[in-house]
PDB file of C-alpha atoms in Angstrom:
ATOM      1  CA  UNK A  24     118.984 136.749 103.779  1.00  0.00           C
ATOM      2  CA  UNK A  25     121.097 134.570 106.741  1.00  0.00           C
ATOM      3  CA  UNK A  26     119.422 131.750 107.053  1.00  0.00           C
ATOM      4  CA  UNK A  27     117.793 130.774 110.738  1.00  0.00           C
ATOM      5  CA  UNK A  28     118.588 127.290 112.561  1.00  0.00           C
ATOM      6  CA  UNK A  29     115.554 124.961 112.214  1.00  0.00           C
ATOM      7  CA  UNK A  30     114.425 122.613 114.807  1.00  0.00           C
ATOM      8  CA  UNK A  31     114.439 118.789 114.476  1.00  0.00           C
ATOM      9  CA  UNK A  32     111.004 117.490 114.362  1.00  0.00           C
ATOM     10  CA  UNK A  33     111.642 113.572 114.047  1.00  0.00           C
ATOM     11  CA  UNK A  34     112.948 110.516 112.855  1.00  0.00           C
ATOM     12  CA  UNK A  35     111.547 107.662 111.196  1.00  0.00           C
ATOM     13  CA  UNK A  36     112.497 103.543 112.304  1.00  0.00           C
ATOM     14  CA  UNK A  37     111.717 100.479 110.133  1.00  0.00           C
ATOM     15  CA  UNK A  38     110.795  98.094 112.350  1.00  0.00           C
ATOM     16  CA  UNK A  39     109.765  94.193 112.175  1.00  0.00           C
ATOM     17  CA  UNK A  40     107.999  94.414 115.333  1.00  0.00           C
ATOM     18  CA  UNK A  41     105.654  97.360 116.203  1.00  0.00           C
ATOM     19  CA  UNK A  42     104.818  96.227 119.384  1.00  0.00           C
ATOM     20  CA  UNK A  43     108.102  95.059 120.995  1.00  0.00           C
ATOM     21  CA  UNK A  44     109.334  98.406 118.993  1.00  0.00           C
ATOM     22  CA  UNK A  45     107.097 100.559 121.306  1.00  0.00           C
ATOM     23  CA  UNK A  46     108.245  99.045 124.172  1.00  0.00           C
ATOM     24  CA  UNK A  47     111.331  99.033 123.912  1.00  0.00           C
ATOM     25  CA  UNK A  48     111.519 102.769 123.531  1.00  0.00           C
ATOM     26  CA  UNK A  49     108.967 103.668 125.746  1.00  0.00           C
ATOM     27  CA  UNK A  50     110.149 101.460 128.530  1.00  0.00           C
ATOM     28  CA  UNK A  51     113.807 101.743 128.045  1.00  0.00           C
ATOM     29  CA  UNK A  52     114.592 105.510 127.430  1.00  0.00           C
ATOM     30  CA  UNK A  53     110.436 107.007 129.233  1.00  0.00           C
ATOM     31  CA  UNK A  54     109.757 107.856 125.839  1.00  0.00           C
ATOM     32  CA  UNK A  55     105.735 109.228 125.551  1.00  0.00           C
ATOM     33  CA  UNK A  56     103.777 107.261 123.383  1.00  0.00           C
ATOM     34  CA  UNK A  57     101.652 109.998 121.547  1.00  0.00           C
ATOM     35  CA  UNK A  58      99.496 107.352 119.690  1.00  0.00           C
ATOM     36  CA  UNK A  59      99.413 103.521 119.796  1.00  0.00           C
ATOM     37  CA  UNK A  60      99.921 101.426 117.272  1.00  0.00           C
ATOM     38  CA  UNK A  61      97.684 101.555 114.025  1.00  0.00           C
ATOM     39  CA  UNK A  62      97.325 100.744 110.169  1.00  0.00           C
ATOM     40  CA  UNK A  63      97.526 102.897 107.668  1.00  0.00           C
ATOM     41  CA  UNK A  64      95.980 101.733 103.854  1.00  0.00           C
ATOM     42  CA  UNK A  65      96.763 102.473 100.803  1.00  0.00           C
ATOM     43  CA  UNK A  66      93.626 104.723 100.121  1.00  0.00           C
ATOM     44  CA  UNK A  67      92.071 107.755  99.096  1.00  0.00           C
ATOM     45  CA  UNK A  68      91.931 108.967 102.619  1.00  0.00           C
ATOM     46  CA  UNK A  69      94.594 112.037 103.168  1.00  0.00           C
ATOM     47  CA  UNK A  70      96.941 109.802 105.075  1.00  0.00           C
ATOM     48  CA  UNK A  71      96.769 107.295 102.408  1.00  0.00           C
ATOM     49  CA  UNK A  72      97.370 109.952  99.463  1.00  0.00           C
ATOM     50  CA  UNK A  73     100.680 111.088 101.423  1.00  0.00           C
ATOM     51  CA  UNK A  74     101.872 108.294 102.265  1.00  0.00           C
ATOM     52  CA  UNK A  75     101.010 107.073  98.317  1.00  0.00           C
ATOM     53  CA  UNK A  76     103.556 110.241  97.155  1.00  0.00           C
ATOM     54  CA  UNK A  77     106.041 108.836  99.917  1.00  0.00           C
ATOM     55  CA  UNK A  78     106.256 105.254  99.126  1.00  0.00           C
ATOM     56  CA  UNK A  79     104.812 105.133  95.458  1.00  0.00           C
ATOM     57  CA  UNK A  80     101.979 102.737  94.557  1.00  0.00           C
ATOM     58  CA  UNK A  81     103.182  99.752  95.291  1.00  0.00           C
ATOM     59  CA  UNK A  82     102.025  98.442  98.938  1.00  0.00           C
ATOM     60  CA  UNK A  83      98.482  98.124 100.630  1.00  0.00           C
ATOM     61  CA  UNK A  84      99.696  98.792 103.604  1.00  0.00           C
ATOM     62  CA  UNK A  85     101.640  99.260 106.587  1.00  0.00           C
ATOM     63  CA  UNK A  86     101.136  99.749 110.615  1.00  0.00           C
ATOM     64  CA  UNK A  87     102.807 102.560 112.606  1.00  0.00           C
ATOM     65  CA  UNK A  88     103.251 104.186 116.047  1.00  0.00           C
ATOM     66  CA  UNK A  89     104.307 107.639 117.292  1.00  0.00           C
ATOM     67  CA  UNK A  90     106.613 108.530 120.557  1.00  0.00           C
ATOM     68  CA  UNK A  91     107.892 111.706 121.492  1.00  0.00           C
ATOM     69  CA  UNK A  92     111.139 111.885 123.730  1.00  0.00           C
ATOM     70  CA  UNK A  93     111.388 114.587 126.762  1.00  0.00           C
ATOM     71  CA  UNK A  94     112.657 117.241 124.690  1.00  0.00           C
ATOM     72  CA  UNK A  95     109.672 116.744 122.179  1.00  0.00           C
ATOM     73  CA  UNK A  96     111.314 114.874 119.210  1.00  0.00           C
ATOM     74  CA  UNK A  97     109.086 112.552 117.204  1.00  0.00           C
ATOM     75  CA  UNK A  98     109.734 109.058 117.116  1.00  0.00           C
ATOM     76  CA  UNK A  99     107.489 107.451 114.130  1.00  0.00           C
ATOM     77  CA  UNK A 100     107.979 103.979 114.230  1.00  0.00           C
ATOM     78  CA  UNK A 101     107.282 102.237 110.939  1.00  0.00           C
ATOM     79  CA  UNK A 102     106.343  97.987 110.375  1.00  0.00           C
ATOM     80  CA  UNK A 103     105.997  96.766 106.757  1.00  0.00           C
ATOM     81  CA  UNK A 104     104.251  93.423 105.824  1.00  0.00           C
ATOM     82  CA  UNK A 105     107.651  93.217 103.884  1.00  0.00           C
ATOM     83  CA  UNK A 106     110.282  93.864 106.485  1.00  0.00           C
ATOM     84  CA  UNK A 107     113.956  92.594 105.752  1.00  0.00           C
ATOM     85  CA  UNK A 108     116.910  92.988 107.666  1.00  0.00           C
ATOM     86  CA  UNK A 109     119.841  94.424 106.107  1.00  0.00           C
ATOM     87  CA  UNK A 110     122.708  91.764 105.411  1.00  0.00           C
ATOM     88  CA  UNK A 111     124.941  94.861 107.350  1.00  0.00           C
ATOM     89  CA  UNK A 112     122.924  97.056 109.335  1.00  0.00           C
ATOM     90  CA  UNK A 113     126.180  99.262 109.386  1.00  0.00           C
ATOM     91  CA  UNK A 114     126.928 100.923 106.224  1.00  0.00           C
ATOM     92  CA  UNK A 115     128.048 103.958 107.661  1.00  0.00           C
ATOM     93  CA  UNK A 116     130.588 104.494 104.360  1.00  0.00           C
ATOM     94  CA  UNK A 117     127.485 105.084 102.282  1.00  0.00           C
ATOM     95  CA  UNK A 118     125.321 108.140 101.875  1.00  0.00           C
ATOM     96  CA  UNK A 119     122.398 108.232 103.814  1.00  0.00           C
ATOM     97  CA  UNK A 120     121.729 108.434 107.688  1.00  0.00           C
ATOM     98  CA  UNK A 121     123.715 105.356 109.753  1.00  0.00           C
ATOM     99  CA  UNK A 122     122.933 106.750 113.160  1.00  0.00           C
ATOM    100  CA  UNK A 123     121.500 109.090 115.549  1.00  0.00           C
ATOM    101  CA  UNK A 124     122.234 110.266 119.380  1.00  0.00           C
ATOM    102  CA  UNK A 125     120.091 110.124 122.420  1.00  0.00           C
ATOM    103  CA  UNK A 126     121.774 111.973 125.366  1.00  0.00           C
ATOM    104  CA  UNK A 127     121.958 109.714 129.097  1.00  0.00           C
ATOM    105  CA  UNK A 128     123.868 111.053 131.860  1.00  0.00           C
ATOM    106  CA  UNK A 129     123.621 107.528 133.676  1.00  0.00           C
ATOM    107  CA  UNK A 130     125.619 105.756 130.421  1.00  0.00           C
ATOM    108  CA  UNK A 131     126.370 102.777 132.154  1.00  0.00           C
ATOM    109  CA  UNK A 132     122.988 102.273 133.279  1.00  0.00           C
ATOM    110  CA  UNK A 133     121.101 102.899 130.061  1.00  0.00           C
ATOM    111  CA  UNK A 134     123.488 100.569 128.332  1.00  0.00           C
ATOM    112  CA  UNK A 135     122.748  97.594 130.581  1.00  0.00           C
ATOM    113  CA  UNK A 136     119.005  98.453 130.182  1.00  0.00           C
ATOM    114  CA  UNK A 137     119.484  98.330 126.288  1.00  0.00           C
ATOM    115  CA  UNK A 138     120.888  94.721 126.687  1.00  0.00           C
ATOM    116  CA  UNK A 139     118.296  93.711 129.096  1.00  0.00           C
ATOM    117  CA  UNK A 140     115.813  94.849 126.435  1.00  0.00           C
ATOM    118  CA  UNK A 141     117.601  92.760 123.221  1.00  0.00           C
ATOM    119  CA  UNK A 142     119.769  95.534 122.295  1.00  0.00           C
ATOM    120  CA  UNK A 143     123.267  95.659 121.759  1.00  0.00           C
ATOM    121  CA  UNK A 144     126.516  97.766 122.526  1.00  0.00           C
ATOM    122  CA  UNK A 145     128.816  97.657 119.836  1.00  0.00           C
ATOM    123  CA  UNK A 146     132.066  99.117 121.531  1.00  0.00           C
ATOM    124  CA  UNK A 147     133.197  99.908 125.386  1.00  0.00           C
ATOM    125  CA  UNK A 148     132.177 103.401 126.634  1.00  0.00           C
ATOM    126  CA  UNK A 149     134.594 105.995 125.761  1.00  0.00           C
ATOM    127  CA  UNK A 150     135.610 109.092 126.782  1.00  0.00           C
ATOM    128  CA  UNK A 151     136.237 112.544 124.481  1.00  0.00           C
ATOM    129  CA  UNK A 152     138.564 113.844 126.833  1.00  0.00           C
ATOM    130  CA  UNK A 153     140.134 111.810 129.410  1.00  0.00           C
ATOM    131  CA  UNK A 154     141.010 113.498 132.498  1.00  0.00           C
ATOM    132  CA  UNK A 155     139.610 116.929 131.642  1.00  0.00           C
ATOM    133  CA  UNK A 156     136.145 116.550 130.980  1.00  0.00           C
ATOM    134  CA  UNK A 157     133.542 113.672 131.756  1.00  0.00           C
ATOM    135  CA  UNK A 158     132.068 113.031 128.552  1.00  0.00           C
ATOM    136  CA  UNK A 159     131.565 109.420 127.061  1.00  0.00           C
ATOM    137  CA  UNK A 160     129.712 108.351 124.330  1.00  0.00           C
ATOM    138  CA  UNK A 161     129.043 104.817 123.271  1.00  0.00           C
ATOM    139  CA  UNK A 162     127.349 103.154 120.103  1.00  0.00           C
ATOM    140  CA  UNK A 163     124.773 100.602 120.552  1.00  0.00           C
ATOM    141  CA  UNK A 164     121.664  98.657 118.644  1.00  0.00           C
ATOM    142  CA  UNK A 165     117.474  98.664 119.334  1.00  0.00           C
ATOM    143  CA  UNK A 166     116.395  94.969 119.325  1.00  0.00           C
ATOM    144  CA  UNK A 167     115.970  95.084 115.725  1.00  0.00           C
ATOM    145  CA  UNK A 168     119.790  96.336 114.350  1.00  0.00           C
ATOM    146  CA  UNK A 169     118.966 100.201 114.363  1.00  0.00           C
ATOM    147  CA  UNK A 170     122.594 101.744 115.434  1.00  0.00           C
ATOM    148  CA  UNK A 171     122.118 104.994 117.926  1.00  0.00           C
ATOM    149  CA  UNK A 172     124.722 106.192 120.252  1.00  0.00           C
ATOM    150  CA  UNK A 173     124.906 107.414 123.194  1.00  0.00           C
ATOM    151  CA  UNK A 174     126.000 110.490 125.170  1.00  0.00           C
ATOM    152  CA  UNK A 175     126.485 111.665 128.078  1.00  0.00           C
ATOM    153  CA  UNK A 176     126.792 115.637 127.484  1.00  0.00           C
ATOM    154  CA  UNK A 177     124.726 117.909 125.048  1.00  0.00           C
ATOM    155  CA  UNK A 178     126.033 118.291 121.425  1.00  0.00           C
ATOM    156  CA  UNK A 179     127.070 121.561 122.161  1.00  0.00           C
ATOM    157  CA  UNK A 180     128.962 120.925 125.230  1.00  0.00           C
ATOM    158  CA  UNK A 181     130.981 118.070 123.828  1.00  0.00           C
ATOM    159  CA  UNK A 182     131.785 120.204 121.112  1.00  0.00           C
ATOM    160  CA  UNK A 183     132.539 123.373 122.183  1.00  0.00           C
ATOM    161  CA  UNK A 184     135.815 124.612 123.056  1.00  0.00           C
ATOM    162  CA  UNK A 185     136.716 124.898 126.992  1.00  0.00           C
ATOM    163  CA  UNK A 186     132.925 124.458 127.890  1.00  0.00           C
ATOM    164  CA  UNK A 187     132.159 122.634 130.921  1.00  0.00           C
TER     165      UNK A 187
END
């Protein structure tokens, strides 16, 4: 049997500050918050018995907070008593997930309102084709050394052969 393209549901950010987290996001890219911050314990309540087969034993407990973006991807934003920052938040020769994409038209704009927020942009704006189509991309960092970048254009239309 072929198999069927699944949807992405959502992505999950360590954080060291829940609060500053949530704004950021929500007052940066509009982002819905779907529920505020709150803690979760390392219980025998159903959330605690997941999140017990998730992270093992070994914590009491955490705090989290849930956005959605306009096309209905989950943001869960996680803060652990424990929080470290990596020595290099970009690893991106290792295995495992080093970024992700939120799509902008107004580039320029959303990269000055990362800054003005305590992000970061890590390289000028470029563009994939030059002179023949306008799509740029650019990678930048949340407040708190999460790398995303950003495009202008779908996925599919950067991608795809002669589509404009």
């Amino acid at each position: 049997m072929q198999p069927y393209p699944r949807t992405f549901s959502h992505i999950g950010l360590s954080v060291p500050d829940l609060e500053r987290a949530v704004k950021f996001y929500k007052e940066v890219f509009g982002w819905y918050v779907i529920m505020e911050p709150s803690e979760v314990q390392n219980d025998d309540s159903p959330i605690g018995q997941m999140c017990r087969d998730v992270f093992g034993d070994d914590w009491e407990r955490f705090r989290i907070a849930h956005l959605s973006t306009g096309d209905k991807i989950g943001i869960e934003l996680f803060e652990f008593p424990e929080n470290e920052q990596p020595e290099n938040n970009f690893e991106y020769w290792k295995t495992g997930i080093f970024h992700f994409c939120v799509q902008d038209p107004d580039i320029e704009g959303i990269v000055e309102k990362i800054k003005e927020y305590g992000g970061k942009q890590r390289m000028p704006i470029r563009e994939y084709y030059p002179d023949e189509k306008p799509f740029k991309m650019v990678y930048v960092e949340d407040p708190f050394g999460n790398i995303f970048e950003i495009y202008t254009h779908s996925y599919e239309l950067t991608y795809s052969a002669g589509a404009y």
